[in-house]
Amino acid sequence: MPVLRDGEIDIGYRVPSVASLRGKRIAVVGLGALGSPAAVELARNGCTSLHLMDDDVVEPGNAIRWELGASSWGTKKTDTLKRFIEREYPWTSVLAVPHRIGLPTCDPHTPGDTDRLNELLDSVDLVVDASAAPGVTYLLGDICRERGLPLISVFASPNLHGGAVVFHHPESGCPVCRAHANETPEGKSGHIPYPNGMNDESTLVQPPGCSELTFTGASFDLKELSLETVRMAVDVVSSPDEWTVSEVRTVNLHNGKRRVPPNWRIDPLDRHPDCGCRS
Ligand SMILES: [Zn+2]
């Protein structure tokens, strides 16, 4: 039976540690195998408002790694998640922003990246980047730094032997600083190691009819990353004063021969001396 407070369903009564999501507005960019479960989990745990950006359509081929099943095939990811979340978790409202960052358009009436991102980021408390696209991550890093917004970026290695969940404070290490920390100019491993398999693209496949290579990882491995993203998001909005230094959480899920229990390490991410975010 729901517990009411001020006439609203009070999720935090049963799980006090997530009560901080009440009243919070979180943007999620990228609603694939990492972003879609993270969005649903944030709603389930009481987030008041989600702003969701993606322009992709759910297909039978990619549904094996997607949060919802056959009922969503053929629909836009933003629209179907909005319908699902607002029906199943009515304490959460969803702003659907169907848009692909960086896609050029010849139509002067189609809103561009700036307009769409302004809409997406209006009054948000936190931005979650699940785009798995380095260019989008760097752009969001710049925008969040300018706006003073915390950013959480999540990505997996191509063969899904590992991944990372990275917190970026607007005045600490940015996504480009993270790239500097992962790799030296000579291409050698930096002081924060890449997740296992980060440079191994041998397991990527090109499905029939698809213009791009896609990875072959399973949803139950990716869930490890999306759940860590939500855990971090809850803690960041709960105690923002304790999150003043960027942080890289790296997980290895496979040792090259077989799956291993998730193995996490945590590294602080300071600003890199050569990164433009210092200026
Ligand atoms: Zn930087």
PDB file of C-alpha atoms and ligand atoms in Angstrom:
ATOM      1  CA  MET A   1       0.000   0.000   0.000  1.00  0.00           C
ATOM      2  CA  PRO A   2       1.504   3.363  -0.960  1.00  0.00           C
ATOM      3  CA  VAL A   3       2.525   5.739   1.779  1.00  0.00           C
ATOM      4  CA  LEU A   4       1.198   9.243   1.256  1.00  0.00           C
ATOM      5  CA  ARG A   5       2.944  12.449   2.241  1.00  0.00           C
ATOM      6  CA  ASP A   6       1.483  15.819   1.300  1.00  0.00           C
ATOM      7  CA  GLY A   7      -0.974  13.914  -0.869  1.00  0.00           C
ATOM      8  CA  GLU A   8       1.813  12.265  -2.894  1.00  0.00           C
ATOM      9  CA  ILE A   9       3.191   8.744  -2.919  1.00  0.00           C
ATOM     10  CA  ASP A  10       6.293   8.769  -0.721  1.00  0.00           C
ATOM     11  CA  ILE A  11       8.845   6.317  -2.123  1.00  0.00           C
ATOM     12  CA  GLY A  12      11.461   7.278   0.438  1.00  0.00           C
ATOM     13  CA  TYR A  13       9.401   5.857   3.306  1.00  0.00           C
ATOM     14  CA  ARG A  14      10.326   2.319   2.303  1.00  0.00           C
ATOM     15  CA  VAL A  15      13.823   3.075   1.027  1.00  0.00           C
ATOM     16  CA  PRO A  16      15.138   6.170   2.845  1.00  0.00           C
ATOM     17  CA  SER A  17      18.412   6.175   0.893  1.00  0.00           C
ATOM     18  CA  VAL A  18      16.586   7.105  -2.324  1.00  0.00           C
ATOM     19  CA  ALA A  19      14.358   9.799  -0.799  1.00  0.00           C
ATOM     20  CA  SER A  20      16.740  12.393  -2.242  1.00  0.00           C
ATOM     21  CA  LEU A  21      15.438  11.671  -5.750  1.00  0.00           C
ATOM     22  CA  ARG A  22      12.157  13.294  -4.732  1.00  0.00           C
ATOM     23  CA  GLY A  23      12.009  16.743  -6.267  1.00  0.00           C
ATOM     24  CA  LYS A  24      15.019  16.095  -8.526  1.00  0.00           C
ATOM     25  CA  ARG A  25      15.182  16.568 -12.274  1.00  0.00           C
ATOM     26  CA  ILE A  26      17.701  14.406 -14.152  1.00  0.00           C
ATOM     27  CA  ALA A  27      18.601  14.463 -17.852  1.00  0.00           C
ATOM     28  CA  VAL A  28      19.614  11.213 -19.580  1.00  0.00           C
ATOM     29  CA  VAL A  29      21.304  11.426 -22.985  1.00  0.00           C
ATOM     30  CA  GLY A  30      21.280   8.124 -24.888  1.00  0.00           C
ATOM     31  CA  LEU A  31      18.590   5.528 -24.233  1.00  0.00           C
ATOM     32  CA  GLY A  32      20.310   2.369 -25.390  1.00  0.00           C
ATOM     33  CA  ALA A  33      21.331  -0.648 -23.354  1.00  0.00           C
ATOM     34  CA  LEU A  34      22.872   1.569 -20.645  1.00  0.00           C
ATOM     35  CA  GLY A  35      20.546   4.589 -20.594  1.00  0.00           C
ATOM     36  CA  SER A  36      17.162   2.849 -20.788  1.00  0.00           C
ATOM     37  CA  PRO A  37      17.555   0.692 -17.646  1.00  0.00           C
ATOM     38  CA  ALA A  38      19.097   3.646 -15.795  1.00  0.00           C
ATOM     39  CA  ALA A  39      16.110   5.851 -16.661  1.00  0.00           C
ATOM     40  CA  VAL A  40      13.585   3.244 -15.512  1.00  0.00           C
ATOM     41  CA  GLU A  41      15.523   2.608 -12.296  1.00  0.00           C
ATOM     42  CA  LEU A  42      15.629   6.340 -11.499  1.00  0.00           C
ATOM     43  CA  ALA A  43      11.854   6.508 -12.009  1.00  0.00           C
ATOM     44  CA  ARG A  44      11.211   3.380  -9.927  1.00  0.00           C
ATOM     45  CA  ASN A  45      13.119   4.945  -7.046  1.00  0.00           C
ATOM     46  CA  GLY A  46      11.175   8.193  -7.026  1.00  0.00           C
ATOM     47  CA  CYS A  47      12.907  10.684  -9.322  1.00  0.00           C
ATOM     48  CA  THR A  48      10.380  13.484  -9.870  1.00  0.00           C
ATOM     49  CA  SER A  49      11.306  14.436 -13.427  1.00  0.00           C
ATOM     50  CA  LEU A  50      13.338  12.815 -16.198  1.00  0.00           C
ATOM     51  CA  HIS A  51      14.428  14.585 -19.381  1.00  0.00           C
ATOM     52  CA  LEU A  52      15.240  11.914 -21.972  1.00  0.00           C
ATOM     53  CA  MET A  53      17.118  12.456 -25.253  1.00  0.00           C
ATOM     54  CA  ASP A  54      17.580   9.918 -28.071  1.00  0.00           C
ATOM     55  CA  ASP A  55      16.390   9.659 -31.653  1.00  0.00           C
ATOM     56  CA  ASP A  56      16.537   5.905 -32.107  1.00  0.00           C
ATOM     57  CA  VAL A  57      13.712   3.428 -32.652  1.00  0.00           C
ATOM     58  CA  VAL A  58      13.393   0.115 -30.794  1.00  0.00           C
ATOM     59  CA  GLU A  59      13.789  -2.820 -33.169  1.00  0.00           C
ATOM     60  CA  PRO A  60      13.517  -6.567 -32.625  1.00  0.00           C
ATOM     61  CA  GLY A  61      17.262  -6.813 -33.264  1.00  0.00           C
ATOM     62  CA  ASN A  62      18.295  -4.399 -30.508  1.00  0.00           C
ATOM     63  CA  ALA A  63      15.498  -5.326 -28.068  1.00  0.00           C
ATOM     64  CA  ILE A  64      17.651  -8.073 -26.538  1.00  0.00           C
ATOM     65  CA  ARG A  65      19.669  -5.352 -24.842  1.00  0.00           C
ATOM     66  CA  TRP A  66      16.816  -2.950 -24.241  1.00  0.00           C
ATOM     67  CA  GLU A  67      14.756  -2.357 -21.133  1.00  0.00           C
ATOM     68  CA  LEU A  68      11.306  -3.071 -22.592  1.00  0.00           C
ATOM     69  CA  GLY A  69      10.223  -5.924 -24.824  1.00  0.00           C
ATOM     70  CA  ALA A  70       8.140  -6.567 -27.926  1.00  0.00           C
ATOM     71  CA  SER A  71       5.434  -4.014 -27.075  1.00  0.00           C
ATOM     72  CA  SER A  72       7.993  -1.279 -27.782  1.00  0.00           C
ATOM     73  CA  TRP A  73       9.164  -2.499 -31.210  1.00  0.00           C
ATOM     74  CA  GLY A  74       8.844   0.145 -33.894  1.00  0.00           C
ATOM     75  CA  THR A  75       8.443   3.041 -31.450  1.00  0.00           C
ATOM     76  CA  LYS A  76      10.810   5.895 -30.617  1.00  0.00           C
ATOM     77  CA  LYS A  77      12.798   5.112 -27.487  1.00  0.00           C
ATOM     78  CA  THR A  78      11.940   8.492 -25.933  1.00  0.00           C
ATOM     79  CA  ASP A  79       8.204   8.101 -26.535  1.00  0.00           C
ATOM     80  CA  THR A  80       7.869   4.507 -25.404  1.00  0.00           C
ATOM     81  CA  LEU A  81       9.884   5.115 -22.224  1.00  0.00           C
ATOM     82  CA  LYS A  82       7.770   8.179 -21.429  1.00  0.00           C
ATOM     83  CA  ARG A  83       4.574   6.151 -21.803  1.00  0.00           C
ATOM     84  CA  PHE A  84       5.931   3.235 -19.753  1.00  0.00           C
ATOM     85  CA  ILE A  85       7.379   5.330 -16.929  1.00  0.00           C
ATOM     86  CA  GLU A  86       4.407   7.655 -16.538  1.00  0.00           C
ATOM     87  CA  ARG A  87       2.038   4.655 -16.505  1.00  0.00           C
ATOM     88  CA  GLU A  88       4.021   2.440 -14.107  1.00  0.00           C
ATOM     89  CA  TYR A  89       5.674   5.102 -11.915  1.00  0.00           C
ATOM     90  CA  PRO A  90       3.168   7.967 -11.835  1.00  0.00           C
ATOM     91  CA  TRP A  91       5.267  10.050  -9.435  1.00  0.00           C
ATOM     92  CA  THR A  92       7.727  10.651 -12.315  1.00  0.00           C
ATOM     93  CA  SER A  93       7.038  13.002 -15.225  1.00  0.00           C
ATOM     94  CA  VAL A  94       9.055  12.578 -18.419  1.00  0.00           C
ATOM     95  CA  LEU A  95      10.100  15.187 -20.959  1.00  0.00           C
ATOM     96  CA  ALA A  96      10.825  13.336 -24.222  1.00  0.00           C
ATOM     97  CA  VAL A  97      13.381  15.104 -26.432  1.00  0.00           C
ATOM     98  CA  PRO A  98      13.752  13.053 -29.629  1.00  0.00           C
ATOM     99  CA  HIS A  99      17.034  14.277 -31.080  1.00  0.00           C
ATOM    100  CA  ARG A 100      20.404  12.986 -32.259  1.00  0.00           C
ATOM    101  CA  ILE A 101      23.266  15.281 -31.283  1.00  0.00           C
ATOM    102  CA  GLY A 102      25.498  16.188 -34.220  1.00  0.00           C
ATOM    103  CA  LEU A 103      23.109  15.154 -36.981  1.00  0.00           C
ATOM    104  CA  PRO A 104      22.978  17.904 -39.634  1.00  0.00           C
ATOM    105  CA  THR A 105      19.652  19.038 -41.053  1.00  0.00           C
ATOM    106  CA  CYS A 106      18.758  21.162 -44.082  1.00  0.00           C
ATOM    107  CA  ASP A 107      15.380  22.125 -42.632  1.00  0.00           C
ATOM    108  CA  PRO A 108      15.614  25.583 -41.001  1.00  0.00           C
ATOM    109  CA  HIS A 109      12.519  24.781 -38.918  1.00  0.00           C
ATOM    110  CA  THR A 110      14.045  21.693 -37.297  1.00  0.00           C
ATOM    111  CA  PRO A 111      15.563  22.604 -33.918  1.00  0.00           C
ATOM    112  CA  GLY A 112      19.328  22.106 -33.820  1.00  0.00           C
ATOM    113  CA  ASP A 113      21.608  20.838 -31.088  1.00  0.00           C
ATOM    114  CA  THR A 114      21.647  24.112 -29.153  1.00  0.00           C
ATOM    115  CA  ASP A 115      17.855  24.445 -28.985  1.00  0.00           C
ATOM    116  CA  ARG A 116      17.340  20.793 -28.116  1.00  0.00           C
ATOM    117  CA  LEU A 117      20.055  20.778 -25.451  1.00  0.00           C
ATOM    118  CA  ASN A 118      18.663  23.970 -23.899  1.00  0.00           C
ATOM    119  CA  GLU A 119      15.301  22.217 -23.666  1.00  0.00           C
ATOM    120  CA  LEU A 120      16.843  19.047 -22.250  1.00  0.00           C
ATOM    121  CA  LEU A 121      19.000  20.750 -19.629  1.00  0.00           C
ATOM    122  CA  ASP A 122      16.431  23.277 -18.408  1.00  0.00           C
ATOM    123  CA  SER A 123      16.506  23.307 -14.576  1.00  0.00           C
ATOM    124  CA  VAL A 124      18.108  19.855 -14.252  1.00  0.00           C
ATOM    125  CA  ASP A 125      20.092  18.834 -11.152  1.00  0.00           C
ATOM    126  CA  LEU A 126      22.249  16.223 -12.886  1.00  0.00           C
ATOM    127  CA  VAL A 127      23.113  15.035 -16.397  1.00  0.00           C
ATOM    128  CA  VAL A 128      23.641  11.339 -17.184  1.00  0.00           C
ATOM    129  CA  ASP A 129      25.539  10.671 -20.417  1.00  0.00           C
ATOM    130  CA  ALA A 130      24.840   7.153 -21.688  1.00  0.00           C
ATOM    131  CA  SER A 131      25.491   8.071 -25.319  1.00  0.00           C
ATOM    132  CA  ALA A 132      28.570   5.817 -25.609  1.00  0.00           C
ATOM    133  CA  ALA A 133      29.820   8.383 -28.157  1.00  0.00           C
ATOM    134  CA  PRO A 134      33.050  10.182 -27.206  1.00  0.00           C
ATOM    135  CA  GLY A 135      32.151  13.316 -29.205  1.00  0.00           C
ATOM    136  CA  VAL A 136      28.839  13.670 -27.366  1.00  0.00           C
ATOM    137  CA  THR A 137      30.553  13.041 -24.034  1.00  0.00           C
ATOM    138  CA  TYR A 138      33.118  15.810 -24.696  1.00  0.00           C
ATOM    139  CA  LEU A 139      30.343  18.224 -25.762  1.00  0.00           C
ATOM    140  CA  LEU A 140      28.301  17.470 -22.637  1.00  0.00           C
ATOM    141  CA  GLY A 141      31.446  17.897 -20.545  1.00  0.00           C
ATOM    142  CA  ASP A 142      31.915  21.426 -21.917  1.00  0.00           C
ATOM    143  CA  ILE A 143      28.245  22.370 -21.500  1.00  0.00           C
ATOM    144  CA  CYS A 144      28.013  20.997 -17.956  1.00  0.00           C
ATOM    145  CA  ARG A 145      31.188  22.846 -16.958  1.00  0.00           C
ATOM    146  CA  GLU A 146      29.770  26.127 -18.344  1.00  0.00           C
ATOM    147  CA  ARG A 147      26.467  25.589 -16.542  1.00  0.00           C
ATOM    148  CA  GLY A 148      27.997  24.330 -13.291  1.00  0.00           C
ATOM    149  CA  LEU A 149      26.190  20.981 -13.610  1.00  0.00           C
ATOM    150  CA  PRO A 150      27.415  17.590 -12.384  1.00  0.00           C
ATOM    151  CA  LEU A 151      27.788  14.989 -15.136  1.00  0.00           C
ATOM    152  CA  ILE A 152      27.886  11.201 -14.928  1.00  0.00           C
ATOM    153  CA  SER A 153      29.199   9.447 -18.013  1.00  0.00           C
ATOM    154  CA  VAL A 154      28.948   5.668 -18.498  1.00  0.00           C
ATOM    155  CA  PHE A 155      30.486   3.500 -21.212  1.00  0.00           C
ATOM    156  CA  ALA A 156      31.455  -0.112 -21.896  1.00  0.00           C
ATOM    157  CA  SER A 157      34.384  -1.558 -23.816  1.00  0.00           C
ATOM    158  CA  PRO A 158      33.477  -2.892 -27.300  1.00  0.00           C
ATOM    159  CA  ASN A 159      33.681  -6.553 -26.240  1.00  0.00           C
ATOM    160  CA  LEU A 160      32.044  -5.770 -22.881  1.00  0.00           C
ATOM    161  CA  HIS A 161      34.919  -7.134 -20.872  1.00  0.00           C
ATOM    162  CA  GLY A 162      34.666  -3.979 -18.790  1.00  0.00           C
ATOM    163  CA  GLY A 163      33.400  -0.445 -18.555  1.00  0.00           C
ATOM    164  CA  ALA A 164      33.418   2.695 -16.477  1.00  0.00           C
ATOM    165  CA  VAL A 165      31.089   5.077 -14.673  1.00  0.00           C
ATOM    166  CA  VAL A 166      32.645   8.520 -14.345  1.00  0.00           C
ATOM    167  CA  PHE A 167      31.528  11.431 -12.180  1.00  0.00           C
ATOM    168  CA  HIS A 168      32.578  14.855 -13.479  1.00  0.00           C
ATOM    169  CA  HIS A 169      32.375  17.849 -11.146  1.00  0.00           C
ATOM    170  CA  PRO A 170      32.203  21.078 -13.180  1.00  0.00           C
ATOM    171  CA  GLU A 171      35.384  22.356 -11.482  1.00  0.00           C
ATOM    172  CA  SER A 172      37.338  19.095 -11.516  1.00  0.00           C
ATOM    173  CA  GLY A 173      38.472  16.595 -14.158  1.00  0.00           C
ATOM    174  CA  CYS A 174      36.419  16.680 -17.390  1.00  0.00           C
ATOM    175  CA  PRO A 175      35.931  13.953 -20.029  1.00  0.00           C
ATOM    176  CA  VAL A 176      39.043  15.124 -21.914  1.00  0.00           C
ATOM    177  CA  CYS A 177      41.022  14.972 -18.658  1.00  0.00           C
ATOM    178  CA  ARG A 178      39.793  11.376 -18.345  1.00  0.00           C
ATOM    179  CA  ALA A 179      41.102  10.578 -21.816  1.00  0.00           C
ATOM    180  CA  HIS A 180      44.483  12.078 -20.808  1.00  0.00           C
ATOM    181  CA  ALA A 181      44.462   9.980 -17.622  1.00  0.00           C
ATOM    182  CA  ASN A 182      43.691   6.757 -19.522  1.00  0.00           C
ATOM    183  CA  GLU A 183      46.387   7.093 -22.147  1.00  0.00           C
ATOM    184  CA  THR A 184      49.724   8.833 -22.617  1.00  0.00           C
ATOM    185  CA  PRO A 185      50.545  10.803 -25.827  1.00  0.00           C
ATOM    186  CA  GLU A 186      52.628   7.784 -26.873  1.00  0.00           C
ATOM    187  CA  GLY A 187      49.526   5.591 -26.700  1.00  0.00           C
ATOM    188  CA  LYS A 188      50.619   3.838 -23.516  1.00  0.00           C
ATOM    189  CA  SER A 189      48.369   3.183 -20.556  1.00  0.00           C
ATOM    190  CA  GLY A 190      47.990   6.223 -18.343  1.00  0.00           C
ATOM    191  CA  HIS A 191      47.696   6.301 -14.565  1.00  0.00           C
ATOM    192  CA  ILE A 192      44.012   5.293 -14.693  1.00  0.00           C
ATOM    193  CA  PRO A 193      43.731   2.022 -16.646  1.00  0.00           C
ATOM    194  CA  TYR A 194      41.159   1.510 -19.376  1.00  0.00           C
ATOM    195  CA  PRO A 195      38.536  -1.148 -18.681  1.00  0.00           C
ATOM    196  CA  ASN A 196      39.447  -4.575 -20.090  1.00  0.00           C
ATOM    197  CA  GLY A 197      38.888  -4.815 -23.849  1.00  0.00           C
ATOM    198  CA  MET A 198      38.702  -1.074 -24.477  1.00  0.00           C
ATOM    199  CA  ASN A 199      40.765  -1.241 -27.670  1.00  0.00           C
ATOM    200  CA  ASP A 200      39.504  -4.630 -28.869  1.00  0.00           C
ATOM    201  CA  GLU A 201      36.973  -4.196 -31.654  1.00  0.00           C
ATOM    202  CA  SER A 202      37.406  -7.731 -33.037  1.00  0.00           C
ATOM    203  CA  THR A 203      34.088  -8.918 -31.588  1.00  0.00           C
ATOM    204  CA  LEU A 204      32.001  -6.136 -33.161  1.00  0.00           C
ATOM    205  CA  VAL A 205      29.445  -7.313 -35.736  1.00  0.00           C
ATOM    206  CA  GLN A 206      27.538  -5.568 -38.506  1.00  0.00           C
ATOM    207  CA  PRO A 207      23.920  -6.758 -38.481  1.00  0.00           C
ATOM    208  CA  PRO A 208      22.174  -7.009 -41.888  1.00  0.00           C
ATOM    209  CA  GLY A 209      20.659  -3.647 -42.812  1.00  0.00           C
ATOM    210  CA  CYS A 210      22.650  -1.752 -40.199  1.00  0.00           C
ATOM    211  CA  SER A 211      25.166   0.866 -41.316  1.00  0.00           C
ATOM    212  CA  GLU A 212      27.316   0.651 -38.207  1.00  0.00           C
ATOM    213  CA  LEU A 213      29.212  -1.989 -36.294  1.00  0.00           C
ATOM    214  CA  THR A 214      27.613  -2.984 -33.025  1.00  0.00           C
ATOM    215  CA  PHE A 215      28.938  -4.825 -30.042  1.00  0.00           C
ATOM    216  CA  THR A 216      27.932  -8.307 -28.951  1.00  0.00           C
ATOM    217  CA  GLY A 217      27.678  -7.853 -25.202  1.00  0.00           C
ATOM    218  CA  ALA A 218      24.793  -9.146 -23.103  1.00  0.00           C
ATOM    219  CA  SER A 219      22.301  -7.024 -21.202  1.00  0.00           C
ATOM    220  CA  PHE A 220      23.115  -8.697 -17.879  1.00  0.00           C
ATOM    221  CA  ASP A 221      26.711  -7.492 -18.156  1.00  0.00           C
ATOM    222  CA  LEU A 222      25.647  -3.991 -19.160  1.00  0.00           C
ATOM    223  CA  LYS A 223      23.229  -3.814 -16.217  1.00  0.00           C
ATOM    224  CA  GLU A 224      26.243  -3.787 -13.920  1.00  0.00           C
ATOM    225  CA  LEU A 225      27.161  -0.412 -15.415  1.00  0.00           C
ATOM    226  CA  SER A 226      23.669   1.088 -15.527  1.00  0.00           C
ATOM    227  CA  LEU A 227      23.017   0.121 -11.904  1.00  0.00           C
ATOM    228  CA  GLU A 228      26.311   1.679 -10.792  1.00  0.00           C
ATOM    229  CA  THR A 229      25.273   4.807 -12.695  1.00  0.00           C
ATOM    230  CA  VAL A 230      22.043   4.982 -10.684  1.00  0.00           C
ATOM    231  CA  ARG A 231      23.834   4.289  -7.408  1.00  0.00           C
ATOM    232  CA  MET A 232      26.208   7.149  -8.148  1.00  0.00           C
ATOM    233  CA  ALA A 233      23.364   9.444  -9.265  1.00  0.00           C
ATOM    234  CA  VAL A 234      21.480   8.876  -5.998  1.00  0.00           C
ATOM    235  CA  ASP A 235      24.586   9.665  -3.956  1.00  0.00           C
ATOM    236  CA  VAL A 236      25.486  12.767  -5.994  1.00  0.00           C
ATOM    237  CA  VAL A 237      22.033  14.352  -5.641  1.00  0.00           C
ATOM    238  CA  SER A 238      21.849  13.283  -1.961  1.00  0.00           C
ATOM    239  CA  SER A 239      25.137  14.811  -0.861  1.00  0.00           C
ATOM    240  CA  PRO A 240      26.439  17.157  -3.559  1.00  0.00           C
ATOM    241  CA  ASP A 241      28.841  18.802  -1.090  1.00  0.00           C
ATOM    242  CA  GLU A 242      30.705  15.498  -0.762  1.00  0.00           C
ATOM    243  CA  TRP A 243      31.221  15.221  -4.536  1.00  0.00           C
ATOM    244  CA  THR A 244      33.722  17.953  -5.341  1.00  0.00           C
ATOM    245  CA  VAL A 245      36.375  15.894  -7.159  1.00  0.00           C
ATOM    246  CA  SER A 246      35.718  13.955 -10.356  1.00  0.00           C
ATOM    247  CA  GLU A 247      35.953  10.192  -9.979  1.00  0.00           C
ATOM    248  CA  VAL A 248      36.436   7.240 -12.337  1.00  0.00           C
ATOM    249  CA  ARG A 249      34.905   3.909 -11.335  1.00  0.00           C
ATOM    250  CA  THR A 250      36.259   1.187 -13.612  1.00  0.00           C
ATOM    251  CA  VAL A 251      34.902  -2.356 -13.706  1.00  0.00           C
ATOM    252  CA  ASN A 252      36.295  -5.519 -15.256  1.00  0.00           C
ATOM    253  CA  LEU A 253      33.768  -8.262 -16.036  1.00  0.00           C
ATOM    254  CA  HIS A 254      35.911 -10.695 -18.045  1.00  0.00           C
ATOM    255  CA  ASN A 255      39.535 -11.791 -17.825  1.00  0.00           C
ATOM    256  CA  GLY A 256      39.941 -12.667 -21.506  1.00  0.00           C
ATOM    257  CA  LYS A 257      38.989 -16.308 -20.965  1.00  0.00           C
ATOM    258  CA  ARG A 258      35.697 -16.136 -19.128  1.00  0.00           C
ATOM    259  CA  ARG A 259      33.417 -13.888 -17.107  1.00  0.00           C
ATOM    260  CA  VAL A 260      34.611 -13.004 -13.627  1.00  0.00           C
ATOM    261  CA  PRO A 261      32.665 -11.402 -10.778  1.00  0.00           C
ATOM    262  CA  PRO A 262      32.513  -7.622 -11.278  1.00  0.00           C
ATOM    263  CA  ASN A 263      35.748  -6.106 -10.065  1.00  0.00           C
ATOM    264  CA  TRP A 264      35.615  -2.355  -9.420  1.00  0.00           C
ATOM    265  CA  ARG A 265      38.366   0.182  -8.760  1.00  0.00           C
ATOM    266  CA  ILE A 266      37.970   3.883  -7.955  1.00  0.00           C
ATOM    267  CA  ASP A 267      40.362   6.669  -9.014  1.00  0.00           C
ATOM    268  CA  PRO A 268      40.047  10.406  -8.407  1.00  0.00           C
ATOM    269  CA  LEU A 269      40.215  12.419 -11.639  1.00  0.00           C
ATOM    270  CA  ASP A 270      41.956  15.761 -11.298  1.00  0.00           C
ATOM    271  CA  ARG A 271      42.212  18.321 -14.061  1.00  0.00           C
ATOM    272  CA  HIS A 272      44.985  17.424 -16.467  1.00  0.00           C
ATOM    273  CA  PRO A 273      47.699  20.084 -16.970  1.00  0.00           C
ATOM    274  CA  ASP A 274      47.282  19.923 -20.767  1.00  0.00           C
ATOM    275  CA  CYS A 275      43.471  20.085 -20.824  1.00  0.00           C
ATOM    276  CA  GLY A 276      41.633  23.171 -22.004  1.00  0.00           C
ATOM    277  CA  CYS A 277      39.168  22.959 -19.113  1.00  0.00           C
ATOM    278  CA  ARG A 278      41.743  24.701 -16.903  1.00  0.00           C
ATOM    279  CA  SER A 279      41.437  27.956 -18.833  1.00  0.00           C
TER     280      SER A 279
HETATM  281 ZN    ZN B   1      39.670  18.730 -18.708  1.00  0.00          ZN
END
